[in-house]
PDB file of C-alpha atoms in Angstrom:
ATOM      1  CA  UNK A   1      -2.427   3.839 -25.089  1.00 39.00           C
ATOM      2  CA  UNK A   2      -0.066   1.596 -22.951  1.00 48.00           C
ATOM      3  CA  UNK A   3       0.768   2.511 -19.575  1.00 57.00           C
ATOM      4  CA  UNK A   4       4.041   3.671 -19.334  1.00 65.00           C
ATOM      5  CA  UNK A   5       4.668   0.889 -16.490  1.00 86.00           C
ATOM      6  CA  UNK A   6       3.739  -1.893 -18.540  1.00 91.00           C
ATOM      7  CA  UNK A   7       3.820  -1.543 -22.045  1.00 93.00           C
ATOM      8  CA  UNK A   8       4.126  -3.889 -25.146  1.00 95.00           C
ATOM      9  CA  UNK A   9       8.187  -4.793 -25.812  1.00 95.00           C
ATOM     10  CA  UNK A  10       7.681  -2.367 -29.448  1.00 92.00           C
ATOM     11  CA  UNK A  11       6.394   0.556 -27.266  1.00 91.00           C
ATOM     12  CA  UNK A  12       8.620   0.640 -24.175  1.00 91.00           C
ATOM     13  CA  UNK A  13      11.834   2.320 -23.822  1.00 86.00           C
ATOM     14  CA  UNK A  14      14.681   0.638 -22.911  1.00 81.00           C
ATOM     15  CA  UNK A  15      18.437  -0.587 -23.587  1.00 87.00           C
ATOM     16  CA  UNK A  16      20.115  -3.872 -23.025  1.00 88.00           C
ATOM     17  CA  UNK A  17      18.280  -6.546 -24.314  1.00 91.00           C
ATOM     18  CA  UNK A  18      15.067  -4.163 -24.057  1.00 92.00           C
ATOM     19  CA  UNK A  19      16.733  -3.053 -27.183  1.00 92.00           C
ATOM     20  CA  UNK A  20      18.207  -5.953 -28.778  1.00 91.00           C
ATOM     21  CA  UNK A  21      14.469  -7.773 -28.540  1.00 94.00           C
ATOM     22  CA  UNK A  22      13.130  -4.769 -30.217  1.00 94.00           C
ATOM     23  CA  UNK A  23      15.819  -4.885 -32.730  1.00 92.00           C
ATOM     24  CA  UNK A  24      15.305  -8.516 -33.209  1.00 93.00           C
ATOM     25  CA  UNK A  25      11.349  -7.916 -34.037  1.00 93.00           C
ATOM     26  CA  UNK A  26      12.410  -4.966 -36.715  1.00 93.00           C
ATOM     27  CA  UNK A  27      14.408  -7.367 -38.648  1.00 94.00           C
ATOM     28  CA  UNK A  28      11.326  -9.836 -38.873  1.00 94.00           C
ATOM     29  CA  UNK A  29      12.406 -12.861 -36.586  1.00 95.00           C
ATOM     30  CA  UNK A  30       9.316 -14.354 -34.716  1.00 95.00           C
ATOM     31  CA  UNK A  31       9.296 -13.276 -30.909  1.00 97.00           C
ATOM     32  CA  UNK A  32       6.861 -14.348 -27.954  1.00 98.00           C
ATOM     33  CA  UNK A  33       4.512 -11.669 -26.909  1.00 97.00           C
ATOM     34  CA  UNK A  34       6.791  -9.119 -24.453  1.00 97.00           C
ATOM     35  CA  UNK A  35       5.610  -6.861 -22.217  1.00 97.00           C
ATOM     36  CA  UNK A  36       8.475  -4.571 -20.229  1.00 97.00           C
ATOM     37  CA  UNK A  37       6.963  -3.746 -16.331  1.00 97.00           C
ATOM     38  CA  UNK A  38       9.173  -1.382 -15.037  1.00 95.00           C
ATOM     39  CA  UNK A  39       7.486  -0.587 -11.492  1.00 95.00           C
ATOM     40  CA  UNK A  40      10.172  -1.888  -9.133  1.00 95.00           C
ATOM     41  CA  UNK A  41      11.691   1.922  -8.309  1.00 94.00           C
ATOM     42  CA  UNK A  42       8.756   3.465  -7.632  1.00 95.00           C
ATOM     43  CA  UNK A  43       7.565  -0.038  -5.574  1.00 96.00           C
ATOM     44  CA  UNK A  44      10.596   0.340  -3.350  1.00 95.00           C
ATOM     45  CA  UNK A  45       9.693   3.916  -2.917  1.00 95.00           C
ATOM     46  CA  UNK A  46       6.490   3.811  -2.040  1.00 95.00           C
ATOM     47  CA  UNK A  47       6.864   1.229   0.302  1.00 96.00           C
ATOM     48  CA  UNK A  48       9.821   3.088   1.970  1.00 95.00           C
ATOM     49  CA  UNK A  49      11.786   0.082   1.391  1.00 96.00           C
ATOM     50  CA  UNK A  50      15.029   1.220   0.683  1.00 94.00           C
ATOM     51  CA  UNK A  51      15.498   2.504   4.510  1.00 95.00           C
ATOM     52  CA  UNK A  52      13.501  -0.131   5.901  1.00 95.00           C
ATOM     53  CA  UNK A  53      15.665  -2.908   4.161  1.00 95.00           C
ATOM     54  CA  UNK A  54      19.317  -0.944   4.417  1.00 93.00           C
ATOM     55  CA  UNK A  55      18.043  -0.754   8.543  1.00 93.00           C
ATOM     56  CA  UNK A  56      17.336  -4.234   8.766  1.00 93.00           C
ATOM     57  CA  UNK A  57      20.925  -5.171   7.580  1.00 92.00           C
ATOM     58  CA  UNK A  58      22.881  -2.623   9.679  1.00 90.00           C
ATOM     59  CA  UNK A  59      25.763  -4.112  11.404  1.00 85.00           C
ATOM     60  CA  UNK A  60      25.905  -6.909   9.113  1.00 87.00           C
ATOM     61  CA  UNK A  61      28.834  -6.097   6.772  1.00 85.00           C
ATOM     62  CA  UNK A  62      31.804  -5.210   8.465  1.00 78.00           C
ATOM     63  CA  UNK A  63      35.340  -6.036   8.883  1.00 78.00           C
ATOM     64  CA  UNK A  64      33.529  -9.590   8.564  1.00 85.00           C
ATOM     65  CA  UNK A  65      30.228 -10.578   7.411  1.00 83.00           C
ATOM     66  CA  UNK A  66      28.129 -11.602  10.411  1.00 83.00           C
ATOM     67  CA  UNK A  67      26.431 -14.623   9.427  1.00 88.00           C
ATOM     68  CA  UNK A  68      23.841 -15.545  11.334  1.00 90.00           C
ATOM     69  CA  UNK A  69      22.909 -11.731  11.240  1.00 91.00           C
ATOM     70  CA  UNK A  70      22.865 -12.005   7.409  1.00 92.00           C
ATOM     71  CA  UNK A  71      20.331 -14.867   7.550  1.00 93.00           C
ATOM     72  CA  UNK A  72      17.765 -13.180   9.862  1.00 94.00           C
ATOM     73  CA  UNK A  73      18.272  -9.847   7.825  1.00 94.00           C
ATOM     74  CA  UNK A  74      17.762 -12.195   4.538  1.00 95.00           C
ATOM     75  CA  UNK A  75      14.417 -13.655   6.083  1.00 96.00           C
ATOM     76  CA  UNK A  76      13.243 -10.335   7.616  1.00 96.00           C
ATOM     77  CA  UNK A  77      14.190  -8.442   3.702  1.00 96.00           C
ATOM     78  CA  UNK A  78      12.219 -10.887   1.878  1.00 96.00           C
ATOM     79  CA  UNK A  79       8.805 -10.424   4.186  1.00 96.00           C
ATOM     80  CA  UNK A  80       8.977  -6.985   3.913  1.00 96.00           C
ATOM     81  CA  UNK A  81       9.593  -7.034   0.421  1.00 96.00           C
ATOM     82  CA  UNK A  82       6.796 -10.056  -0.221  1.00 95.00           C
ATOM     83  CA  UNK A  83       4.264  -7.632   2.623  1.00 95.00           C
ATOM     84  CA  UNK A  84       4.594  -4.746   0.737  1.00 96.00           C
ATOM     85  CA  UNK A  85       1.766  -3.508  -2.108  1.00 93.00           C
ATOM     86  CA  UNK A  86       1.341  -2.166  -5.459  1.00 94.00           C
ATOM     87  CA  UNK A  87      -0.457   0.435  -6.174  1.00 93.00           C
ATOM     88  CA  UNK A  88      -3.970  -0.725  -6.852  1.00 94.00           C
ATOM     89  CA  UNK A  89      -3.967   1.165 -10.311  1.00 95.00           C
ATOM     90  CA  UNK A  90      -0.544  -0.126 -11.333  1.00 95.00           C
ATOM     91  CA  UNK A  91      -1.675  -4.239 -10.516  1.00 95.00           C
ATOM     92  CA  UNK A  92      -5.261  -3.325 -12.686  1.00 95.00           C
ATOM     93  CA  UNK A  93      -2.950  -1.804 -15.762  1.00 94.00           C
ATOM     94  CA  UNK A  94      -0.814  -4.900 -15.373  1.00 96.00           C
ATOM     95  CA  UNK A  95      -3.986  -7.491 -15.044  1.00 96.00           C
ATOM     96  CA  UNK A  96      -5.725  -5.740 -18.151  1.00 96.00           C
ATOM     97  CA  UNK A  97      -2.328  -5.442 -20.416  1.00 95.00           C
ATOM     98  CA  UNK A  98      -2.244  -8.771 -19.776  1.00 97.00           C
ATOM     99  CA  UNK A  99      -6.055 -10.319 -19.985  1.00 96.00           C
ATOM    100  CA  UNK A 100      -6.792 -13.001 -21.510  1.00 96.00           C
ATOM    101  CA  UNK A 101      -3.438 -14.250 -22.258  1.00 96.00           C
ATOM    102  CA  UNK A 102      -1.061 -16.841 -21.233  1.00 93.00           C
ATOM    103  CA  UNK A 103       1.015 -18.863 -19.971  1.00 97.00           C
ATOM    104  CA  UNK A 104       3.768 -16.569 -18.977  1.00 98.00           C
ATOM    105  CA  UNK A 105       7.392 -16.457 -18.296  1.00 97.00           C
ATOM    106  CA  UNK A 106       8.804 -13.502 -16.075  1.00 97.00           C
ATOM    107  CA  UNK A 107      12.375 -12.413 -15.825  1.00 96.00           C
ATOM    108  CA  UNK A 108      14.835  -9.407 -15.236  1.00 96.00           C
ATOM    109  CA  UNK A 109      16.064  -8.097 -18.591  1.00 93.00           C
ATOM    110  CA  UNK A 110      19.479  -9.469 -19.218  1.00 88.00           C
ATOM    111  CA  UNK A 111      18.999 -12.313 -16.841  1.00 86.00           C
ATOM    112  CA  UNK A 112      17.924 -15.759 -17.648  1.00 77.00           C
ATOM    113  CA  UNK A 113      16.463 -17.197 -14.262  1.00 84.00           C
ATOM    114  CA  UNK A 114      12.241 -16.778 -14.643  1.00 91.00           C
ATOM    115  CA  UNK A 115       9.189 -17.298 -12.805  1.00 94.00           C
ATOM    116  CA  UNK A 116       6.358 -19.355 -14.460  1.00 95.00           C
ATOM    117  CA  UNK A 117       2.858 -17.202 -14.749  1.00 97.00           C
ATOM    118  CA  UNK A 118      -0.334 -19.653 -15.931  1.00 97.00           C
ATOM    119  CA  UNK A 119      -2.203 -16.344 -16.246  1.00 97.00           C
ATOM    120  CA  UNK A 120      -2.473 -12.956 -14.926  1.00 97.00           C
ATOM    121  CA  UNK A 121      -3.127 -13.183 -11.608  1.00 97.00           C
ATOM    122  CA  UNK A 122      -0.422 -15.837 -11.260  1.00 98.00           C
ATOM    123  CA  UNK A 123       1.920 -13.294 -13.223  1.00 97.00           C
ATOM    124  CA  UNK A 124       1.523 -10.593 -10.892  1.00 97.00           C
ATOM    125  CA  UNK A 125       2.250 -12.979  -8.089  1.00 96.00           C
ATOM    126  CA  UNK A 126       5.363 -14.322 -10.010  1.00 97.00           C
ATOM    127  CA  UNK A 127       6.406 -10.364 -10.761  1.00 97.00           C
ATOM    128  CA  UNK A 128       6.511  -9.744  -6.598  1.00 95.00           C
ATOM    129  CA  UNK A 129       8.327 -13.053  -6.261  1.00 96.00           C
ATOM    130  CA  UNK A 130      11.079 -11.843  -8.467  1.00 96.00           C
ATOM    131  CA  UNK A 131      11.070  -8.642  -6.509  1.00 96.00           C
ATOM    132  CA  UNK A 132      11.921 -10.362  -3.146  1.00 95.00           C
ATOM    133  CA  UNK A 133      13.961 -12.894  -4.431  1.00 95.00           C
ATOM    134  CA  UNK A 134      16.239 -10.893  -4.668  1.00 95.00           C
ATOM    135  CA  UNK A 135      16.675 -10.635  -0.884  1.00 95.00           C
ATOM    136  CA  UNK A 136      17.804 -14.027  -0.356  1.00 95.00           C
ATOM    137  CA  UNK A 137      21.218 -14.801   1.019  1.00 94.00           C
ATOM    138  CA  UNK A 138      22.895 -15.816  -2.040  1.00 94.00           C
ATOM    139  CA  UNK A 139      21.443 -12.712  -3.859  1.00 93.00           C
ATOM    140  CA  UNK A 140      22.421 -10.319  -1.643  1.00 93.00           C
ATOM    141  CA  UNK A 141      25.860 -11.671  -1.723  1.00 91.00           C
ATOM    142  CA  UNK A 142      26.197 -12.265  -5.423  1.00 91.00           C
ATOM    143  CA  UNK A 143      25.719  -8.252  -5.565  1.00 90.00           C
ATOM    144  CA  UNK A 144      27.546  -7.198  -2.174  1.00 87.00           C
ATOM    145  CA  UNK A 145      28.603  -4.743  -1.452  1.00 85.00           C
ATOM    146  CA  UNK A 146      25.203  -3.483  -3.035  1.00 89.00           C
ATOM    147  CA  UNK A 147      22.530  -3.885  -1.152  1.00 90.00           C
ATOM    148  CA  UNK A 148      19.601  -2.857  -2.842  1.00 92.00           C
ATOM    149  CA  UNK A 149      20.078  -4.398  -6.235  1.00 91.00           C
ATOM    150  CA  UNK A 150      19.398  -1.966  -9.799  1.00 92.00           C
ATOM    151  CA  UNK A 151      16.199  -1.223 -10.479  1.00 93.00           C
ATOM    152  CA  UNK A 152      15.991  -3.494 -13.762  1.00 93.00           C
ATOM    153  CA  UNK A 153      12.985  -4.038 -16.446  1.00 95.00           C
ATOM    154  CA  UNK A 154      10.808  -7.000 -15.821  1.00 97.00           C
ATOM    155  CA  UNK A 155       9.954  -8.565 -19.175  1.00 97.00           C
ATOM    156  CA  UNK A 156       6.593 -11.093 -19.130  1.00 98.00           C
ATOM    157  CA  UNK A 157       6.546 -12.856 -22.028  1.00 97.00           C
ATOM    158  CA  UNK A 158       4.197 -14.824 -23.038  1.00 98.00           C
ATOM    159  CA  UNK A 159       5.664 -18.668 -23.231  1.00 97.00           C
ATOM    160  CA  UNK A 160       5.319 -21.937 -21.368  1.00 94.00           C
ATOM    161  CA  UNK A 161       9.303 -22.151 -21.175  1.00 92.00           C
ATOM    162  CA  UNK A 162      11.778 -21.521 -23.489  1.00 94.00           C
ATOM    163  CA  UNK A 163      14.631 -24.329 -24.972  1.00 95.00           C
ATOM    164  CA  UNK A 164      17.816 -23.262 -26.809  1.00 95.00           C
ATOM    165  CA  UNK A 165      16.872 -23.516 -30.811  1.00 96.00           C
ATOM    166  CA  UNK A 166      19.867 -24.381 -32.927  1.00 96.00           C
ATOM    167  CA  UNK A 167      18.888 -22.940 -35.834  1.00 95.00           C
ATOM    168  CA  UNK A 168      17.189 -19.619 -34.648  1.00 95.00           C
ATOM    169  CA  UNK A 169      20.487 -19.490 -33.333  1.00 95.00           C
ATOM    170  CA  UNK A 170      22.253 -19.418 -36.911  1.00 96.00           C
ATOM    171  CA  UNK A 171      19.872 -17.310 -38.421  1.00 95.00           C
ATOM    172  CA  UNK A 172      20.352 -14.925 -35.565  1.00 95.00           C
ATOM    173  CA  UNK A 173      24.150 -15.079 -35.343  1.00 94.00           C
ATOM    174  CA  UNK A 174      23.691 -14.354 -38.843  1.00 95.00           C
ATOM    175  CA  UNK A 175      21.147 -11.235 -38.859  1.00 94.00           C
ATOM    176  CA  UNK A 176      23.326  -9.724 -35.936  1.00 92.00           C
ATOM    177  CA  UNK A 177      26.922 -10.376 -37.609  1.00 92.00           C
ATOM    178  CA  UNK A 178      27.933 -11.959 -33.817  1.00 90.00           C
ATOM    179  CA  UNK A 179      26.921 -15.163 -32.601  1.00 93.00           C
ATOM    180  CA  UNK A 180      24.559 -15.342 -30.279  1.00 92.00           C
ATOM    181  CA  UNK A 181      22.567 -18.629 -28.404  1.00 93.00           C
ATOM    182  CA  UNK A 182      18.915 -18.058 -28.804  1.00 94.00           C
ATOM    183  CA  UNK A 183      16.314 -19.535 -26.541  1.00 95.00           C
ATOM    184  CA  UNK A 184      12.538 -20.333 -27.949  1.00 96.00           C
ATOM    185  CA  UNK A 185       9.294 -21.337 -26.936  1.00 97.00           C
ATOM    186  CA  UNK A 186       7.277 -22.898 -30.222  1.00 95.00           C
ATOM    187  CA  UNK A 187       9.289 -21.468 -33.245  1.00 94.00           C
ATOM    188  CA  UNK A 188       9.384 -17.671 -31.465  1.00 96.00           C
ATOM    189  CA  UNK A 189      12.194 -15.940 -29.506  1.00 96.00           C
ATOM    190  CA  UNK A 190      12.569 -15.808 -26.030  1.00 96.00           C
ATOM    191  CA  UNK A 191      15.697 -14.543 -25.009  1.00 94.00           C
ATOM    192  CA  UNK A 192      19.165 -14.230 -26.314  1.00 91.00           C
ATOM    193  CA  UNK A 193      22.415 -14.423 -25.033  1.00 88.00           C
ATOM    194  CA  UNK A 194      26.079 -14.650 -25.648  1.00 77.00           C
ATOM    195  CA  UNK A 195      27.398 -18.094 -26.100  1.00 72.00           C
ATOM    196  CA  UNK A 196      29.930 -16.984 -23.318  1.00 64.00           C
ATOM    197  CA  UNK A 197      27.093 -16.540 -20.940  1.00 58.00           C
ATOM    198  CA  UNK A 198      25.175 -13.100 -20.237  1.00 53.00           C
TER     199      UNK A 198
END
């Protein structure tokens, strides 16, 4: 049985392009090995990180944003975030889901920016990097007023990049009755997305 943190794309629950993958793999078009992780809420929580990073940034939005506040904030939110632990069970279930397998490409659902993974060890590294990247100055501003960004599914797939594929593209467009720009590693699917971005 998969854990419910990191389970195989045809297991896990999910909408947005959770959903549209899945839909993609009923109607038979080759897709890259997907896992979803979805242990960023509980991550935050354990680590108290929600206070500890909304603290950290008090007095930085205002009437103005205080710049040089923002930056230290941004440096101190991304160590805590990069100090902070799994839990020891939820890194084995992600190591073992995992084993044997590679090279890996890990992303937010819905987004197209990824982190390269050789294996699993380097995966789970590239999972926290995503998690505190997301504290960096231009993040945090791309999202403000929002601090603490949705808690969003983390699909690893298992790819050594992923190039847009013309005619997976047409075939796709076609399937789905909209067009869409589809991006594949070796013949499989990757990710999908709008031709107007997103």
């Amino acid at each position: 049985m998969a854990e419910p943190w990191t389970s195989p794309l045809e297991q896990a629950p999910g909408d947005g392009e959770v959903a549209l993958l899945k839909r993609i793999q009923a109607l038979g078009f080759p897709l890259v090995p997907t896992w979803v992780v979805t242990l960023e809420e509980e991550f935050f929580r354990l680590n108290n990180l929600k206070e500890r990073l909304e603290g950290l940034f008090r007095g930085v939005f205002g009437v103005r944003i205080d710049e040089e506040r923002l930056l230290l904030a941004a440096e101190e939110a991304v160590r805590a975030v990069r100090e902070s632990y799994l839990l020891p069970e939820r890194a084995e279930a992600f190591l073992k889901a995992l084993e044997g397998r590679g090279p890996f490409l890990l992303r937010y659902a819905g987004e197209g920016g990824w982190e390269g993974a050789l294996g699993p060890k380097e995966a789970l590294l590239a999972l926290k990097r995503l998690y505190w990247e997301r504290f960096r100055v231009e993040a945090i501003l791309r999202r403000y007023p929002h601090l603490i960004p949705p808690f969003t599914p983390v699909l690893v797939q298992e790819a050594g990049g992923a190039t847009e594929d013309p005619f997976l593209s047409l075939d796709l467009s076609r399937a789905l009755g909209q067009e869409v720009v589809v991006y594949a590693w070796r013949g499989r699917v990757v990710r999908i997305e709008s031709p107007h971005g997103g």
